[in-house]
mmCIF file of C-alpha atoms in Angstrom:
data_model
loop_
_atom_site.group_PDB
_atom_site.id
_atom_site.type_symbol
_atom_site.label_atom_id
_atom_site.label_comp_id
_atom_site.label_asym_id
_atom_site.label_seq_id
_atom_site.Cartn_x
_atom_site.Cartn_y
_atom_site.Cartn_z
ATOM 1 C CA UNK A 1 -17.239 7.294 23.618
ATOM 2 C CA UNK A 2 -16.115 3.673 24.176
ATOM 3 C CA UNK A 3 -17.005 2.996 20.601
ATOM 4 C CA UNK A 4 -14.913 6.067 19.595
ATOM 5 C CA UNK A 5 -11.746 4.801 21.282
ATOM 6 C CA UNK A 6 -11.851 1.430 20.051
ATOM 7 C CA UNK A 7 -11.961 2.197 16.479
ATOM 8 C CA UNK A 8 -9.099 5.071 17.233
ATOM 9 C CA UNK A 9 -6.887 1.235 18.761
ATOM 10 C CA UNK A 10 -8.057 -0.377 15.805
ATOM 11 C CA UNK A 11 -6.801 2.304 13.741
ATOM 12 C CA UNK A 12 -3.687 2.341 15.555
ATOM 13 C CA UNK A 13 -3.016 -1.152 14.607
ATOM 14 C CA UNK A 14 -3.634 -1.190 11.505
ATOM 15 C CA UNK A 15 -2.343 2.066 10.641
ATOM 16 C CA UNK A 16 0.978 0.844 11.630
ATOM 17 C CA UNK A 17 0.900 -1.939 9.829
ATOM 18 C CA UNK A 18 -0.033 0.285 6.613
ATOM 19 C CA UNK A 19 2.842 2.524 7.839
ATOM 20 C CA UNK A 20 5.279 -0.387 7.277
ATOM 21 C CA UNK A 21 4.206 -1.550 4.308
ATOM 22 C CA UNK A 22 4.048 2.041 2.762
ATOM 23 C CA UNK A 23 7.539 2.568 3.790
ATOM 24 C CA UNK A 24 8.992 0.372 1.062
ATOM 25 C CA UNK A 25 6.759 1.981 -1.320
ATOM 26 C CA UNK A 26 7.935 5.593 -0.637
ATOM 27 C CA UNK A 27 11.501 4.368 -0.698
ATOM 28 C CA UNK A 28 11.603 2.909 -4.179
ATOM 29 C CA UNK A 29 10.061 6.076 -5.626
ATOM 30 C CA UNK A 30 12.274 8.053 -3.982
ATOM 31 C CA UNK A 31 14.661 6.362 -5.809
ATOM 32 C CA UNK A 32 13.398 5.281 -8.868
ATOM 33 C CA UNK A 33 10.583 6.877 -9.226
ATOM 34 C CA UNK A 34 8.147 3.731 -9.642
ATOM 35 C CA UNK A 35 5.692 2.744 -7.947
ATOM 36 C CA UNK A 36 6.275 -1.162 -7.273
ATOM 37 C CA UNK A 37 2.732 -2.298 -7.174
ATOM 38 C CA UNK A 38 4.505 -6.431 -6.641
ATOM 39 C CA UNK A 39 5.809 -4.707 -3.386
ATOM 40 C CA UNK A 40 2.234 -5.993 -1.780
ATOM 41 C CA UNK A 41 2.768 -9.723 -2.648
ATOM 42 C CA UNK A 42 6.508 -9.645 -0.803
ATOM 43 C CA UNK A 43 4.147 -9.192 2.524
ATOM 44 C CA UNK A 44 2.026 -11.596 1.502
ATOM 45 C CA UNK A 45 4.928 -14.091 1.107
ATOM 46 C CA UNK A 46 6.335 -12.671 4.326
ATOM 47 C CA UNK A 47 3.553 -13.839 5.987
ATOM 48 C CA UNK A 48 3.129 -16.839 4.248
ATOM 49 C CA UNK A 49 6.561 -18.198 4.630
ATOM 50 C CA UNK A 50 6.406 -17.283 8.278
ATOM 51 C CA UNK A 51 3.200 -19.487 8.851
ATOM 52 C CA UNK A 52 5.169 -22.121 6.949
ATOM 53 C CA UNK A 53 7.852 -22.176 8.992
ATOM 54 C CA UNK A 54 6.156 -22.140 11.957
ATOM 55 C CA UNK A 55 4.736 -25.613 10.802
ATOM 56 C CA UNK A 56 8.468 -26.840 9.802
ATOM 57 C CA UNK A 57 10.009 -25.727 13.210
ATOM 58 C CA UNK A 58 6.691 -27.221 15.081
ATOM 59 C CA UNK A 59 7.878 -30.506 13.061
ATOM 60 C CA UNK A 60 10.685 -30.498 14.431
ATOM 61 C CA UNK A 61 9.961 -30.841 18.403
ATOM 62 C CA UNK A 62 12.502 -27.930 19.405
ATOM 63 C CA UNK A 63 10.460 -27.890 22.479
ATOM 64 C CA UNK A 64 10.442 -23.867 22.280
ATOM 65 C CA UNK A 65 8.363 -21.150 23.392
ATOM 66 C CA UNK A 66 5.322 -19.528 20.805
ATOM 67 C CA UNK A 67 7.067 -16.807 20.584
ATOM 68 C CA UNK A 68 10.089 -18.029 20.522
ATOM 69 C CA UNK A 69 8.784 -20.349 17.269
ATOM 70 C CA UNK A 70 7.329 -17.262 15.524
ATOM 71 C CA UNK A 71 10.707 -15.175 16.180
ATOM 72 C CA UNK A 72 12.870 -18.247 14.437
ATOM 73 C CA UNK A 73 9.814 -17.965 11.552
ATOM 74 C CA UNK A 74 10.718 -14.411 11.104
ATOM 75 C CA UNK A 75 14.031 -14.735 10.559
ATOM 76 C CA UNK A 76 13.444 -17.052 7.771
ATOM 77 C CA UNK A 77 10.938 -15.231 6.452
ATOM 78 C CA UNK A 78 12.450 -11.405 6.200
ATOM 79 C CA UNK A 79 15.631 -12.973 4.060
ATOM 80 C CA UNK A 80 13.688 -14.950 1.824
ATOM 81 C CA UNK A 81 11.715 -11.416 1.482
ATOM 82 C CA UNK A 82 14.753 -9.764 0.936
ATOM 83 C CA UNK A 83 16.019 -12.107 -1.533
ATOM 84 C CA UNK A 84 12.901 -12.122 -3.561
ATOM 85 C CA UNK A 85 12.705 -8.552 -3.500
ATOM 86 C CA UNK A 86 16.729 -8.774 -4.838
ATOM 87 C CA UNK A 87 15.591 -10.898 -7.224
ATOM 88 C CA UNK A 88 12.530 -8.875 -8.778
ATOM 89 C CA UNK A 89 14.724 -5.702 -8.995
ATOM 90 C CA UNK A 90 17.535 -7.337 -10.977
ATOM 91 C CA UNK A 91 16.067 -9.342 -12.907
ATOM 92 C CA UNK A 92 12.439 -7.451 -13.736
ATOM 93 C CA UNK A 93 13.349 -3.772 -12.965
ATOM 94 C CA UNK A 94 16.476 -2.977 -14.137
ATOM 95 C CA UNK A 95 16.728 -3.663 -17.690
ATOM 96 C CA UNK A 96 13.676 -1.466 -17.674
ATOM 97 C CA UNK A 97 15.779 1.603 -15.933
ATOM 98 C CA UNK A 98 15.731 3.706 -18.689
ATOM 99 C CA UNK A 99 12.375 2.268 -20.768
ATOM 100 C CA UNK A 100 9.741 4.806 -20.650
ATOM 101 C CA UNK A 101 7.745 4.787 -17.509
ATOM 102 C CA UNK A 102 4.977 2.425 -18.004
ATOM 103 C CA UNK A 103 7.538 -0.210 -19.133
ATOM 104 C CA UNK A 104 8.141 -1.009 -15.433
ATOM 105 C CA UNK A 105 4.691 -0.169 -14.312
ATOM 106 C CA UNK A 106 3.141 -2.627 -16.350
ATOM 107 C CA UNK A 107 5.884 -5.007 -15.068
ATOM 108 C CA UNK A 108 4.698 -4.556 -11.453
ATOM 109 C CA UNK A 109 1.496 -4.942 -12.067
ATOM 110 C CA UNK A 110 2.393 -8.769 -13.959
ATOM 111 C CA UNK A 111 4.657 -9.483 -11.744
ATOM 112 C CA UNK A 112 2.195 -8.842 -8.603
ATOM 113 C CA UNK A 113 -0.361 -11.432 -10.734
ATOM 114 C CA UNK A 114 2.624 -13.978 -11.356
ATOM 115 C CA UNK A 115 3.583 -13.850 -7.680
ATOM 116 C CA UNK A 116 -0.168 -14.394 -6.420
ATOM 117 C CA UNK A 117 -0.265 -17.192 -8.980
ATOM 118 C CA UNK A 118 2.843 -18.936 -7.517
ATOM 119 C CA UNK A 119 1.526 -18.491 -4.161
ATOM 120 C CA UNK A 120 -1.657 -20.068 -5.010
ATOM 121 C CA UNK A 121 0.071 -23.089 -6.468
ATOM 122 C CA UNK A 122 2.569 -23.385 -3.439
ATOM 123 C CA UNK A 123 0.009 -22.707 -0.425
ATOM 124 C CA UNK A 124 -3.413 -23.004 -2.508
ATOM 125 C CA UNK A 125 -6.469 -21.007 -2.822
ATOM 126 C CA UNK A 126 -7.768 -21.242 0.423
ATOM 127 C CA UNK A 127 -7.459 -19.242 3.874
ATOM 128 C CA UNK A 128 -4.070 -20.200 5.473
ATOM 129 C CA UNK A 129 -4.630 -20.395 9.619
ATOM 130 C CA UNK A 130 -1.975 -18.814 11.579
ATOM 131 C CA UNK A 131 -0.428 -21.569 14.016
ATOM 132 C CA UNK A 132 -1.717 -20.527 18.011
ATOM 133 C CA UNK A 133 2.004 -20.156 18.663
ATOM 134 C CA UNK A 134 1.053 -16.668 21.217
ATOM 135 C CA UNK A 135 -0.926 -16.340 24.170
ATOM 136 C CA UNK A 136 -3.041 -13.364 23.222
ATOM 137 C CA UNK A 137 -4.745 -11.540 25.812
ATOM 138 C CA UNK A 138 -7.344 -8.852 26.000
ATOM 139 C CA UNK A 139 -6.635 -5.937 27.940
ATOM 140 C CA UNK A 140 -9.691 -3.385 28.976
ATOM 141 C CA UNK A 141 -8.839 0.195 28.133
ATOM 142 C CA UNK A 142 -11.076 2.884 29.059
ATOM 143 C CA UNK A 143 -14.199 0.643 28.301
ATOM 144 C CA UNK A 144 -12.400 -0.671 24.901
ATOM 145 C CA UNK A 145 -10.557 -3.472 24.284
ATOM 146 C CA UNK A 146 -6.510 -4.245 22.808
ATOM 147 C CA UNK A 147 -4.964 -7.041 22.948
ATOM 148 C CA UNK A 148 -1.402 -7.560 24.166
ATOM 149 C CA UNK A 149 -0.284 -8.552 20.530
ATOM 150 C CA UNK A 150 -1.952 -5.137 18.895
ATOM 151 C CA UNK A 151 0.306 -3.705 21.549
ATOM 152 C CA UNK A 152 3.083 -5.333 20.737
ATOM 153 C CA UNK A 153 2.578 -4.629 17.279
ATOM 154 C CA UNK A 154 2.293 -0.941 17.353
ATOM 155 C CA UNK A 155 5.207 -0.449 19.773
ATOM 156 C CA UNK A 156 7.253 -3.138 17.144
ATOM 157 C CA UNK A 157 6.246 -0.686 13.930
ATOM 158 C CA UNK A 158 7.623 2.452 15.985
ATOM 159 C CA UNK A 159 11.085 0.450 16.322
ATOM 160 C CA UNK A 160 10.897 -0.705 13.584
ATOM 161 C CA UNK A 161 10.556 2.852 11.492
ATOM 162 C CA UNK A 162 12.570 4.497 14.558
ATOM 163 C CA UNK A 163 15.465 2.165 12.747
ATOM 164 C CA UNK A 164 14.929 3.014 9.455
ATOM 165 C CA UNK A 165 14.970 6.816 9.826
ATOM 166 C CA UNK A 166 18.149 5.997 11.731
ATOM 167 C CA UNK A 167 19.462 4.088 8.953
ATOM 168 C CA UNK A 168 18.520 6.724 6.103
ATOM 169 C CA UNK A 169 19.986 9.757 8.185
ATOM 170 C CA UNK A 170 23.242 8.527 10.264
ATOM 171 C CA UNK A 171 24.561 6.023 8.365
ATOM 172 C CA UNK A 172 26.923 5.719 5.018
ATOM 173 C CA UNK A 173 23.964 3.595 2.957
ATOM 174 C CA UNK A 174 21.900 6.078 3.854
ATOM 175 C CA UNK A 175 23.615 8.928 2.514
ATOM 176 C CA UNK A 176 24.295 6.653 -0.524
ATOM 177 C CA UNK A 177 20.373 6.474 -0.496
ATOM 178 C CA UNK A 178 19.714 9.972 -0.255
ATOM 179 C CA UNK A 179 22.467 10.641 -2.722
ATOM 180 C CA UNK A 180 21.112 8.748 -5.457
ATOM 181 C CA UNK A 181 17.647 10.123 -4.811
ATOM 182 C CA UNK A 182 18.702 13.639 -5.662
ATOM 183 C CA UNK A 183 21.028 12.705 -8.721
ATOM 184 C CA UNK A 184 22.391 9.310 -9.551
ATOM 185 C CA UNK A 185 24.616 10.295 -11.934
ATOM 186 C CA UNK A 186 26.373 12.921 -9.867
ATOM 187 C CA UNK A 187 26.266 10.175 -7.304
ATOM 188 C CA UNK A 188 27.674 7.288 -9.311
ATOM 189 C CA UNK A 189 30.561 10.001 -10.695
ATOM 190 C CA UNK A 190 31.463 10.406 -6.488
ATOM 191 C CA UNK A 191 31.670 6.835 -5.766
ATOM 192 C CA UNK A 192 28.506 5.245 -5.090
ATOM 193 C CA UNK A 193 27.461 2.000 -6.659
ATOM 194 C CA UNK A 194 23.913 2.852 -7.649
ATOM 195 C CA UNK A 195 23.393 -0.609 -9.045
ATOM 196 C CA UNK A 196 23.912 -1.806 -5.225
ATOM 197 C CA UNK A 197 21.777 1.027 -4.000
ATOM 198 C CA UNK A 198 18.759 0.517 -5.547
ATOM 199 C CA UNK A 199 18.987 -3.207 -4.739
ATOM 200 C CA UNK A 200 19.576 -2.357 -0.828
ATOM 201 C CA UNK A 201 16.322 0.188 -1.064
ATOM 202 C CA UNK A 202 14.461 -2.745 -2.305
ATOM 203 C CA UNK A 203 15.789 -5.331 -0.084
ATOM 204 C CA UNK A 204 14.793 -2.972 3.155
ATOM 205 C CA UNK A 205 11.667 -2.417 2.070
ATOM 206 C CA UNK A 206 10.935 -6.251 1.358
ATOM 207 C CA UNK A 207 12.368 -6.359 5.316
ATOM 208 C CA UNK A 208 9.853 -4.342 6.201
ATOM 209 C CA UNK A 209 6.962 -5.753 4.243
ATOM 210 C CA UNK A 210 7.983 -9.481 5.930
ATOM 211 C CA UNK A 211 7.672 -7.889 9.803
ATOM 212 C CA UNK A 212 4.081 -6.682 8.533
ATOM 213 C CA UNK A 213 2.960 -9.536 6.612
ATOM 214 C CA UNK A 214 3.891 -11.496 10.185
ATOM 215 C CA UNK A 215 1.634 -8.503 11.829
ATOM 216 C CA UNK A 216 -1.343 -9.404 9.717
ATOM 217 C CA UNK A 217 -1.135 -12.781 9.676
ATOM 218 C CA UNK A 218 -0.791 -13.278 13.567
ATOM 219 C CA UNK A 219 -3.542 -10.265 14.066
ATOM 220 C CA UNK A 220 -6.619 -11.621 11.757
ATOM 221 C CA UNK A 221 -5.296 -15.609 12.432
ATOM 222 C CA UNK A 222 -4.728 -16.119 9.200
ATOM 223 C CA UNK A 223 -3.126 -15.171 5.615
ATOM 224 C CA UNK A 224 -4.082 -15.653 1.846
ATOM 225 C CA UNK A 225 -2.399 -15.838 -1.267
ATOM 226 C CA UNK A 226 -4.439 -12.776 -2.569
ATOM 227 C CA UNK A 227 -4.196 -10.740 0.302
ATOM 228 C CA UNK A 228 -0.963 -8.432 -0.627
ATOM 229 C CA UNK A 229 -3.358 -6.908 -3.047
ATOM 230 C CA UNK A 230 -5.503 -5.133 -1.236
ATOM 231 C CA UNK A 231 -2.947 -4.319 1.252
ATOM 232 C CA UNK A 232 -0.395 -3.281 -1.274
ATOM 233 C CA UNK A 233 -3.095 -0.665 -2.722
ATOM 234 C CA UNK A 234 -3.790 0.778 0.877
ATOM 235 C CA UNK A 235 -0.293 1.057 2.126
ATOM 236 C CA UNK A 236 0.194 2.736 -1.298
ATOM 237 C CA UNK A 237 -2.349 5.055 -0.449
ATOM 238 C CA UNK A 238 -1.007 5.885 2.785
ATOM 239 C CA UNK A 239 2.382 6.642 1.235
ATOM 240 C CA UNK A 240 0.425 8.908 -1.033
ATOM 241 C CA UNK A 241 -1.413 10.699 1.718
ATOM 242 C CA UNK A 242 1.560 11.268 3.692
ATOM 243 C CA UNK A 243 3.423 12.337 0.498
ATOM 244 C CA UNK A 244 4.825 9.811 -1.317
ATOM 245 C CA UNK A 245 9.324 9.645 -1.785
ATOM 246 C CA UNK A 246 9.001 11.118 1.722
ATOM 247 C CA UNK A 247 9.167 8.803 4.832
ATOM 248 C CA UNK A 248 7.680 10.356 7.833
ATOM 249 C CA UNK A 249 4.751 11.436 5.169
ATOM 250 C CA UNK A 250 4.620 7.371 5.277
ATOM 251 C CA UNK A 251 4.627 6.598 8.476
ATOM 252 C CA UNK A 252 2.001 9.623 9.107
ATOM 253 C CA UNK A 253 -0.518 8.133 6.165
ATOM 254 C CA UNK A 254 0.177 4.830 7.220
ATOM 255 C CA UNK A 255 -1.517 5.643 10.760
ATOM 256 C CA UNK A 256 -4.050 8.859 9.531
ATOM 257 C CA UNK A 257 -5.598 6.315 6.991
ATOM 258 C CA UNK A 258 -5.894 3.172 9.484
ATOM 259 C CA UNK A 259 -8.062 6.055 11.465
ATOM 260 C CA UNK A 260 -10.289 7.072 9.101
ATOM 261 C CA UNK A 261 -10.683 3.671 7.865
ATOM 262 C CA UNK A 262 -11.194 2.265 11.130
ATOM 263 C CA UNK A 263 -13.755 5.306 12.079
ATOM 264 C CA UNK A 264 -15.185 4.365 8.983
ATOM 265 C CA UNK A 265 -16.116 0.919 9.296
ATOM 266 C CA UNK A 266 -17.208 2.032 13.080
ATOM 267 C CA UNK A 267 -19.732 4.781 11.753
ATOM 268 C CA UNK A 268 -20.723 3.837 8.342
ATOM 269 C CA UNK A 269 -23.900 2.182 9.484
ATOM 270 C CA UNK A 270 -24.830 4.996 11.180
ATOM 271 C CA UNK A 271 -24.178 7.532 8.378
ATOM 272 C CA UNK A 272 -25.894 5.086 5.789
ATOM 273 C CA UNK A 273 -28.886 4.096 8.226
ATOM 274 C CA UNK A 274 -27.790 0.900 8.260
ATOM 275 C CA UNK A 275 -27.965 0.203 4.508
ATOM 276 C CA UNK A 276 -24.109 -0.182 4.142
ATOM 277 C CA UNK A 277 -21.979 -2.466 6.728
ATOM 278 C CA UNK A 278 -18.332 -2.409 8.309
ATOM 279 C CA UNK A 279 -17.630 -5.017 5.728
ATOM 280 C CA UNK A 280 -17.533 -1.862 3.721
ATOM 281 C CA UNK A 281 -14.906 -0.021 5.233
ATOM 282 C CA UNK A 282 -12.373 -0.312 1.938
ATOM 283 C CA UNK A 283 -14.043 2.818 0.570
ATOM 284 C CA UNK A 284 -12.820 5.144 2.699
ATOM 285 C CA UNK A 285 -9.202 4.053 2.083
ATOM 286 C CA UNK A 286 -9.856 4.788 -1.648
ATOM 287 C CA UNK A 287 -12.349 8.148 -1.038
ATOM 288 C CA UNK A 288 -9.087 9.316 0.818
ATOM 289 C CA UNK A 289 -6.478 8.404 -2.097
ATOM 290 C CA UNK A 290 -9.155 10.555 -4.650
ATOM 291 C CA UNK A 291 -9.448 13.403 -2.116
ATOM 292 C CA UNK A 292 -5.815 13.543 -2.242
ATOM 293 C CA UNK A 293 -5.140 13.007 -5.463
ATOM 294 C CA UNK A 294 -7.735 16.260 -6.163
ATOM 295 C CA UNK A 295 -7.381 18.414 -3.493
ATOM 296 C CA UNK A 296 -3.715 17.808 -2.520
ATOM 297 C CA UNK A 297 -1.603 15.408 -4.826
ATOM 298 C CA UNK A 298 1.321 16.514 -2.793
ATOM 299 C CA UNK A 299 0.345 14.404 -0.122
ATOM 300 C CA UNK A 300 -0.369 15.955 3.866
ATOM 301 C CA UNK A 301 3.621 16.354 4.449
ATOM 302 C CA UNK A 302 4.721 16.902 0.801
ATOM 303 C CA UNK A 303 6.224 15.008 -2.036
ATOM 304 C CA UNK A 304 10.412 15.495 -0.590
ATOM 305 C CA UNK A 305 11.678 14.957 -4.381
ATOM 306 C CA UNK A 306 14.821 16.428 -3.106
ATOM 307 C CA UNK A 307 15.830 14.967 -0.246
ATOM 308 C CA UNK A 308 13.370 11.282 -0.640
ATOM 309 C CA UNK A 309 15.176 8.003 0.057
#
């Protein structure tokens, strides 16, 4: 039982994390209908930048508080997400607006290679270790164990996409969002800029990709130029399991895959006899995108064409 739990935390972690990330997936195919496969490199610069900074502010002898250092690093990092996700929209994306679809897929796909590239040349090809900025404690649960920074993290995710549903439904930009979703060109004709838009969808998702790159980074210790791919192709899943253009079919893929992966990786050496290990546990996240993809390409809450953001 003790075993089941933990892997249900675990899942909760990182099913968050994958909820984040497969946000700003969902929201630029609402809008655009693309699937920005680069979207997984902005969290790996997130989370690269954020260790960075870390190291600059450390430099500098502040004489602040761990997390007090890794707040200031996130608040470098999310606008230099933002204005890299700015940047790939203007100056990759939309000349392609009206080339045929796999015009712009094939530019994700280079321009998630060119950005692992560049991060390779700026932070090399090695593990990058997370600066021991936060005093991370375990805390026993029912006979398994969470730390207080998995904590923090899941209750940070749920404010985090509390905010952005709050964004999308109350506010003006996110009637402009919903708006251009349904039919840009009606749109534009009643006064929405849907040049400015589809930048601002971008540059909240990139937001959102920065706060989980931190998450990963701080909750494995360390980051890697290479690791927004495999990321990227999970939270992508998610967003497809939950139903992809719609965002609480996000957020609920985001935390129904980090479940089953996590159970996964818990049980698979008992449902192989030991032949396969937990180090195996990315096949589930891709048996689950092909189950989907056959059995319900819709997604568990629905593709929302109409109303997606």
């Amino acid at each position: 039982m003790d075993i089941f739990l933990q892997q249900i935390l675990n899942g909760l972690v990182v099913g968050s994390i994958y909820a984040l990330i497969a946000l700003g997936y969902t929201m630029v195919y609402g809008i655009l209908g693309l699937i920005n496969f680069a979207h997984g490199e902005v969290v790996m610069i997130g989370a690269m930048v954020t260790i960075s900074a870390i190291g600059w502010l450390t430099g500098m002898h502040l004489g602040l508080p761990g997390p007090a250092l890794l707040l200031l690093a996130t608040c470098i990092s999310i606008p230099a997400c933002m204005l890299l996700a700015y940047s790939i929209e203007k100056i990759a994306y939309r000349p392609l607006r009206k080339a045929p679809r796999l015009a712009p897929l094939i530019t994700a796909i280079g321009l998630s290679i060119i950005l692992q590239n560049v991060a390779m040349i700026i932070w090399g090809k090695r593990y990058v270790v997370f600066p021991s900025v936060l005093n991370v404690e375990t805390i026993d649960l029912f006979g398994a164990t969470i730390t207080n920074l998995q904590i923090f993290i899941v209750i940070l995710a749920i404010a985090v996409m509390a905010g952005l549903l709050l964004i999308v439904e109350k506010t003006k930009l996110g009637r402009a969002m919903r708006a251009t979703s349904q039919n840009p060109e009606v749109a534009g004709l009643m006064g929405v800029n849907i040049n400015s838009i589809i930048s601002m969808t971008f540059v909240l998702g990139a937001a959102l990709g920065a706060i989980a790159g931190v998450m990963v980074a701080a909750n494995y210790d360390q980051a890697h130029a290479n690791m927004g791919f495999m990321i990227g192709l999970k939270a992508f899943t998610a967003a497809v399991l939950g139903g992809i253009g719609n965002l609480a079919g996000a957020m609920v893929g985001g935390i129904v895959l980090g479940i089953v992966e996590s159970l996964g990786a818990g049980y698979i050496g008992t449902l192989t006899h030991d032949v396969l290990g937990s180090n195996y546990q990315d096949i589930f996240a891709f048996m689950v995108l092909i189950a989907v993809l056959i059995f319900r390409p819709s997604g568990l809450l629905g593709e929302r064409v109409a109303e997606r953001a």
